[in-house]
Short mmCIF file of N, CA and C in Angstrom, two decimals:
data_model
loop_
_atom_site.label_atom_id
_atom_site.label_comp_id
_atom_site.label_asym_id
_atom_site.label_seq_id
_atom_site.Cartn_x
_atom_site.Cartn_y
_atom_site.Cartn_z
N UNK A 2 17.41 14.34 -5.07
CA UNK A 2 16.45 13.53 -4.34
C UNK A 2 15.58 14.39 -3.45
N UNK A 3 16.02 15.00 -2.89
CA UNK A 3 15.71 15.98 -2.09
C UNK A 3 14.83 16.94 -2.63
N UNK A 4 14.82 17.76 -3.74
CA UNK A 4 14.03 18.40 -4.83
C UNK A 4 13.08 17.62 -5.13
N UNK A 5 12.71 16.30 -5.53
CA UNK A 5 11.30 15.36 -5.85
C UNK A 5 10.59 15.41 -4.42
N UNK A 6 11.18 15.56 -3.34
CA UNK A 6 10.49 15.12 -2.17
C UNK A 6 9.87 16.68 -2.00
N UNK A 7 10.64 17.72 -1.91
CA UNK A 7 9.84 18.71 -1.72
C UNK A 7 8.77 18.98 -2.45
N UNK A 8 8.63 18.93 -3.63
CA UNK A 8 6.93 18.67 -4.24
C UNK A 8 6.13 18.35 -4.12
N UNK A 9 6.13 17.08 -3.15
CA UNK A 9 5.01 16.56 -2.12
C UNK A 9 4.72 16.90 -1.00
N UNK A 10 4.12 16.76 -0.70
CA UNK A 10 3.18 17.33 0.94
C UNK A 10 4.00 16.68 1.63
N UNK A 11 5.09 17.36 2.55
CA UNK A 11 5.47 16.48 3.37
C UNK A 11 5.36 16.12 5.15
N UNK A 12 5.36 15.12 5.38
CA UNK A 12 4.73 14.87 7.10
C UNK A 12 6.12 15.15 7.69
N UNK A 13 6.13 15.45 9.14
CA UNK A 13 6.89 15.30 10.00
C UNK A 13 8.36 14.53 9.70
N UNK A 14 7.46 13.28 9.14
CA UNK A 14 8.66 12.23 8.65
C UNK A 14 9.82 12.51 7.90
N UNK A 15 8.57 12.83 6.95
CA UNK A 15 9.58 13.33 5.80
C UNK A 15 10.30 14.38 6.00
N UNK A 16 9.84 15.49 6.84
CA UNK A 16 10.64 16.85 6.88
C UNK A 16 11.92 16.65 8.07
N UNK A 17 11.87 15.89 8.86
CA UNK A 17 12.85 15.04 9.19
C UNK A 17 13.69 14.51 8.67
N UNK A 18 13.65 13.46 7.54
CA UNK A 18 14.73 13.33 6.96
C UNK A 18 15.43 14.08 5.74
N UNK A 19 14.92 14.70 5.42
CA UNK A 19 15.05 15.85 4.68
C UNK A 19 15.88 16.75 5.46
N UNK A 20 15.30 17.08 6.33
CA UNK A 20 16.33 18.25 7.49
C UNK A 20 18.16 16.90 7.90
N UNK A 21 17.63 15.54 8.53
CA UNK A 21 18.98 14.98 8.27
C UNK A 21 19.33 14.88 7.16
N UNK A 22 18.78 14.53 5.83
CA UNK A 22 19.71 14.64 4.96
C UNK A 22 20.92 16.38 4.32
N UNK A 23 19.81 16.90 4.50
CA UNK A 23 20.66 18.09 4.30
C UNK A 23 21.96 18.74 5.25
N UNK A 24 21.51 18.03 6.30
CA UNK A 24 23.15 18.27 7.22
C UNK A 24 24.02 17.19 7.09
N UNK A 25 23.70 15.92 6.55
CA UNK A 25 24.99 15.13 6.45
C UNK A 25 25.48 15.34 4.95
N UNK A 26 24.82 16.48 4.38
CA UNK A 26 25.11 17.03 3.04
C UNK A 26 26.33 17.62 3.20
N UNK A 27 26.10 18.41 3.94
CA UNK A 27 26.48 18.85 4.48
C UNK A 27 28.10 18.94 5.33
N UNK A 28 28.47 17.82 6.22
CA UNK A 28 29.49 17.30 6.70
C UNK A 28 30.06 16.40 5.59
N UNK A 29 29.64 16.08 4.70
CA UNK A 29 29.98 15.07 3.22
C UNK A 29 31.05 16.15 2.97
N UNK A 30 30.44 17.74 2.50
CA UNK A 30 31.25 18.40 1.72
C UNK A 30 32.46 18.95 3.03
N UNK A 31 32.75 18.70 4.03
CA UNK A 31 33.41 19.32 5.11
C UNK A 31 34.51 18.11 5.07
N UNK A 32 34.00 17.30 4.67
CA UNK A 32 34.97 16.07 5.03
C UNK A 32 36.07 15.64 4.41
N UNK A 33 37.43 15.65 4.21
CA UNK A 33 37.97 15.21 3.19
C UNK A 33 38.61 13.74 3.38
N UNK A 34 38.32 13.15 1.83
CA UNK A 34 38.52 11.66 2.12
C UNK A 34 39.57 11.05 2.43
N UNK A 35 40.59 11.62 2.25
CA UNK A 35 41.74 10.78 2.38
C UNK A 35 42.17 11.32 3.47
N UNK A 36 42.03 12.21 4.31
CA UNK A 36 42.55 12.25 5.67
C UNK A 36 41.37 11.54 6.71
N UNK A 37 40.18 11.05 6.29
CA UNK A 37 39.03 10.40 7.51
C UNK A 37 38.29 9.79 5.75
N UNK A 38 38.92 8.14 5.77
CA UNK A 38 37.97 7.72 4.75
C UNK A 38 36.91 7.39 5.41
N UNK A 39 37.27 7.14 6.48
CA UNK A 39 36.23 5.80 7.26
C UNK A 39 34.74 6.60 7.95
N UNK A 40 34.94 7.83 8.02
CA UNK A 40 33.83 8.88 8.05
C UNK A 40 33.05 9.27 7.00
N UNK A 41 34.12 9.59 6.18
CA UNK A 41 33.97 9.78 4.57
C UNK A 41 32.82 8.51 4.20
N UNK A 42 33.12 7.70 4.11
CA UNK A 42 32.21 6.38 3.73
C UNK A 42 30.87 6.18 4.51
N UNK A 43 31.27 5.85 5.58
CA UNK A 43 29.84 6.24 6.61
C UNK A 43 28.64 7.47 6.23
N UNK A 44 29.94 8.79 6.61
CA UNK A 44 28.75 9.68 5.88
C UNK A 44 27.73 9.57 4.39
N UNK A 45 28.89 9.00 3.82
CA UNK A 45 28.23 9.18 2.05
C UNK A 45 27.06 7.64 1.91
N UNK A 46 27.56 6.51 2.71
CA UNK A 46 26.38 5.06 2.92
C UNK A 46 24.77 6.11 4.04
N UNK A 47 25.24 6.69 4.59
CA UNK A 47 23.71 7.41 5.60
C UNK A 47 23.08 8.25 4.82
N UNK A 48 23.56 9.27 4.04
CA UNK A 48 23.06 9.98 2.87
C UNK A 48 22.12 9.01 2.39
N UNK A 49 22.95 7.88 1.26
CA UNK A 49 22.18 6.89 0.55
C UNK A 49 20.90 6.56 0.95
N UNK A 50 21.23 5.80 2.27
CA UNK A 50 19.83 5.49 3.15
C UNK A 50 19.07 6.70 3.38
N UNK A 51 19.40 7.27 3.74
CA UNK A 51 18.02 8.33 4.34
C UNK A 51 17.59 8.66 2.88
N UNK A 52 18.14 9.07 1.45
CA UNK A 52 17.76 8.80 0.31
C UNK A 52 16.40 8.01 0.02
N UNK A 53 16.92 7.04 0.40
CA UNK A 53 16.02 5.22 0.21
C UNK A 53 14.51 5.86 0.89
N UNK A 54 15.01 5.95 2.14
CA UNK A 54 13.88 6.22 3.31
C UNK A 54 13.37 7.41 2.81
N UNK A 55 13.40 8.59 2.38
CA UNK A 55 12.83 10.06 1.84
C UNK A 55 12.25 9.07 0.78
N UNK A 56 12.35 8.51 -0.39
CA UNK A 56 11.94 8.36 -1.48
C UNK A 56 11.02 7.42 -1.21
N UNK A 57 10.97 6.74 -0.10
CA UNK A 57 10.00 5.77 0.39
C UNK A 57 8.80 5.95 0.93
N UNK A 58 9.30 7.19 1.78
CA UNK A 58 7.95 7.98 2.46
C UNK A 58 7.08 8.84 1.30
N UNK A 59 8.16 9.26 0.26
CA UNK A 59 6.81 10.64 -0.27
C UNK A 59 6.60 9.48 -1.58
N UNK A 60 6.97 8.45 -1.71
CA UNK A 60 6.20 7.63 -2.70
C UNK A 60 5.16 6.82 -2.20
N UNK A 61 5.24 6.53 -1.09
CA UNK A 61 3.83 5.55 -0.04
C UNK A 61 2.46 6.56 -0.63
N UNK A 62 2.25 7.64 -0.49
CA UNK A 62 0.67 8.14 -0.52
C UNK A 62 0.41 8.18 -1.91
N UNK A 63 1.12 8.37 -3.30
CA UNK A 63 0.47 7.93 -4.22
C UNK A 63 0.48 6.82 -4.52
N UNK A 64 1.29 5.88 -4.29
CA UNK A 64 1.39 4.21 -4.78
C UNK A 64 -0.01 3.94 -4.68
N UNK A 65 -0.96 4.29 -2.95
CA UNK A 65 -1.93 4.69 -2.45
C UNK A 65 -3.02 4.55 -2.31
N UNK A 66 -2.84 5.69 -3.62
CA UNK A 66 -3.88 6.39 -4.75
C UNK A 66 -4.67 5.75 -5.73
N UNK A 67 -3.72 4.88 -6.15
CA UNK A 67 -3.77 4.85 -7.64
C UNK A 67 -4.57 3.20 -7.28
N UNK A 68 -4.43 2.45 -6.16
CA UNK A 68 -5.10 1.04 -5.56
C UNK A 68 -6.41 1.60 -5.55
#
């Protein structure tokens, strides 16, 4: 996800969540599940979202475009 977004020009926004996503990448791989599921889960549902939200922002300026 993260790789499609860097191809686009990205704003503040985006390089923001990009920078959070890559550190809760981050604590994902630090984490192990069965001793902290309940982190474990949290972390891996905020990933998702900020996902949603990255793919939302660098798809807004061509959707855009093309109107």
């Amino acid at each position: 996800m993260t790789q499609t977004a860097a191809r686009q020009p990205l704003t503040p926004d985006t390089t923001q969540l990009a920078s959070d996503l890559h550190q809760l990448e981050a604590r994902l791989l630090k984490t192990d599940p069965k001793q902290k599921p309940e982190l474990y889960r949290s972390l891996y549902c905020t990933i998702s979202l900020r996902q949603m939200q990255l793919l939302a922002k660098v798809s807004q300026p061509g959707a855009s475009q093309t109107h």
